Coordinates of N, CA and C in Angstrom, one line a residue:
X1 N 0.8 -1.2 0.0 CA 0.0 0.0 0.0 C 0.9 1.3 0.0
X2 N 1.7 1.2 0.7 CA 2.7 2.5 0.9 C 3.5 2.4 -0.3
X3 N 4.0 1.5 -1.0 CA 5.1 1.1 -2.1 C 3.9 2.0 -3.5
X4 N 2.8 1.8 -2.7 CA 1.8 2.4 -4.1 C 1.7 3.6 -4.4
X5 N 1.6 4.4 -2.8 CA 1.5 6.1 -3.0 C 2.7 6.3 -3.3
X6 N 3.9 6.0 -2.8 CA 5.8 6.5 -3.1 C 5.8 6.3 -4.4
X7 N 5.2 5.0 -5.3 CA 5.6 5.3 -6.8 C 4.5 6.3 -8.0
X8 N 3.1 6.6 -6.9 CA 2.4 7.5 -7.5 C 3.3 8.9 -7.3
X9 N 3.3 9.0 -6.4 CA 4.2 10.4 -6.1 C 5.3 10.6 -6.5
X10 N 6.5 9.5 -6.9 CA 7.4 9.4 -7.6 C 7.0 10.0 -9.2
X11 N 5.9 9.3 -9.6 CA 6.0 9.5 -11.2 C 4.9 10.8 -11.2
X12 N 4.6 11.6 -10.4 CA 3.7 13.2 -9.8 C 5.3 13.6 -9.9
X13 N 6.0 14.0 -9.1 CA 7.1 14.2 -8.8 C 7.9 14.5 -10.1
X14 N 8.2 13.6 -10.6 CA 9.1 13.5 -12.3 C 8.1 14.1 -13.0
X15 N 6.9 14.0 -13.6 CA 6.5 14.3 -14.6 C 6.6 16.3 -13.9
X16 N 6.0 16.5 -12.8 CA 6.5 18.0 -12.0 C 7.4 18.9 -12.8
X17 N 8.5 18.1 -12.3 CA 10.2 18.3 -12.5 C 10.5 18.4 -13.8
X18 N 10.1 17.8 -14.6 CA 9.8 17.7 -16.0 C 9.6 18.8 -16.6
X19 N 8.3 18.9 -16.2 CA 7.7 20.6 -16.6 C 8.0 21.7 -16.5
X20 N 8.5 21.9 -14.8 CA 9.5 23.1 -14.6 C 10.6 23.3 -15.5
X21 N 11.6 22.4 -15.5 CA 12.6 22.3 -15.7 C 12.9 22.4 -17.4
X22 N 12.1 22.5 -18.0 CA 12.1 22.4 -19.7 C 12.7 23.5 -19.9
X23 N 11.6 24.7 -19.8 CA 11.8 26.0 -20.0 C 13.3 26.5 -19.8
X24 N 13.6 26.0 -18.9 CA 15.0 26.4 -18.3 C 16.3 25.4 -18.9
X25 N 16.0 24.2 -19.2 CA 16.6 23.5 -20.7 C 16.9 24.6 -21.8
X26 N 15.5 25.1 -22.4 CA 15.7 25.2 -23.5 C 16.4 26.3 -23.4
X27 N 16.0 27.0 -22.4 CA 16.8 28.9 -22.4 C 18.2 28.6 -22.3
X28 N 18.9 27.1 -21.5 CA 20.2 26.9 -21.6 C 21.1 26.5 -22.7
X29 N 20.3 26.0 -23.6 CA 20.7 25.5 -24.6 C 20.9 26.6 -25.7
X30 N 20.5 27.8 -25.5 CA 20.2 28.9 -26.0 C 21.1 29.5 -26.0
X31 N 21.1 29.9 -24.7 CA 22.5 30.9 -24.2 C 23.9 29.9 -24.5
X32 N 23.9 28.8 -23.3 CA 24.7 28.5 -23.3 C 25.5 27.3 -24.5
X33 N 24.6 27.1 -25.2 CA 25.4 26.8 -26.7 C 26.5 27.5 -27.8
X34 N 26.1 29.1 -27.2 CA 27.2 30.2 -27.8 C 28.4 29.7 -27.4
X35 N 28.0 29.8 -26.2 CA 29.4 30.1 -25.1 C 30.0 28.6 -25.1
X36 N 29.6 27.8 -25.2 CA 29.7 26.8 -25.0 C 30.3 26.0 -26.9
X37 N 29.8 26.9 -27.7 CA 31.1 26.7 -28.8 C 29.9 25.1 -29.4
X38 N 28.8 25.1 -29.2 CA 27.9 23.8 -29.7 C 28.1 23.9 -31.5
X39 N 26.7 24.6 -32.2 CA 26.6 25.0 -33.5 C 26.7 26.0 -33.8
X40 N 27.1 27.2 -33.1 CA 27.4 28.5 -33.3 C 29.5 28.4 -33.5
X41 N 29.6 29.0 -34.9 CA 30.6 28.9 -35.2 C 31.3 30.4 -34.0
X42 N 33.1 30.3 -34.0 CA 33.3 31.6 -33.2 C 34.3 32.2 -34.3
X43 N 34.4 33.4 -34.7 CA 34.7 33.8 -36.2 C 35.8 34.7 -35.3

């Protein structure tokens, strides 16, 4: 019974974390792909 709410709340929890955390992905990927020398050439 308890093993049941911990993995409901586990996969509440991830999908959560998921969501927040995109936004802030992508803006990283954004910025820090410059700087970070990804597909932006440095001339």
């Amino acid at each position: 019974m308890l093993s049941a709410i911990a993995d409901a709340l586990r996969t509440v929890g991830s999908a959560i974390a998921t969501v927040v955390t995109l936004p802030f992905r992508l803006l990283a990927r954004l910025f820090g792909g410059a700087s970070r020398g990804g597909r932006t050439r440095r001339v």
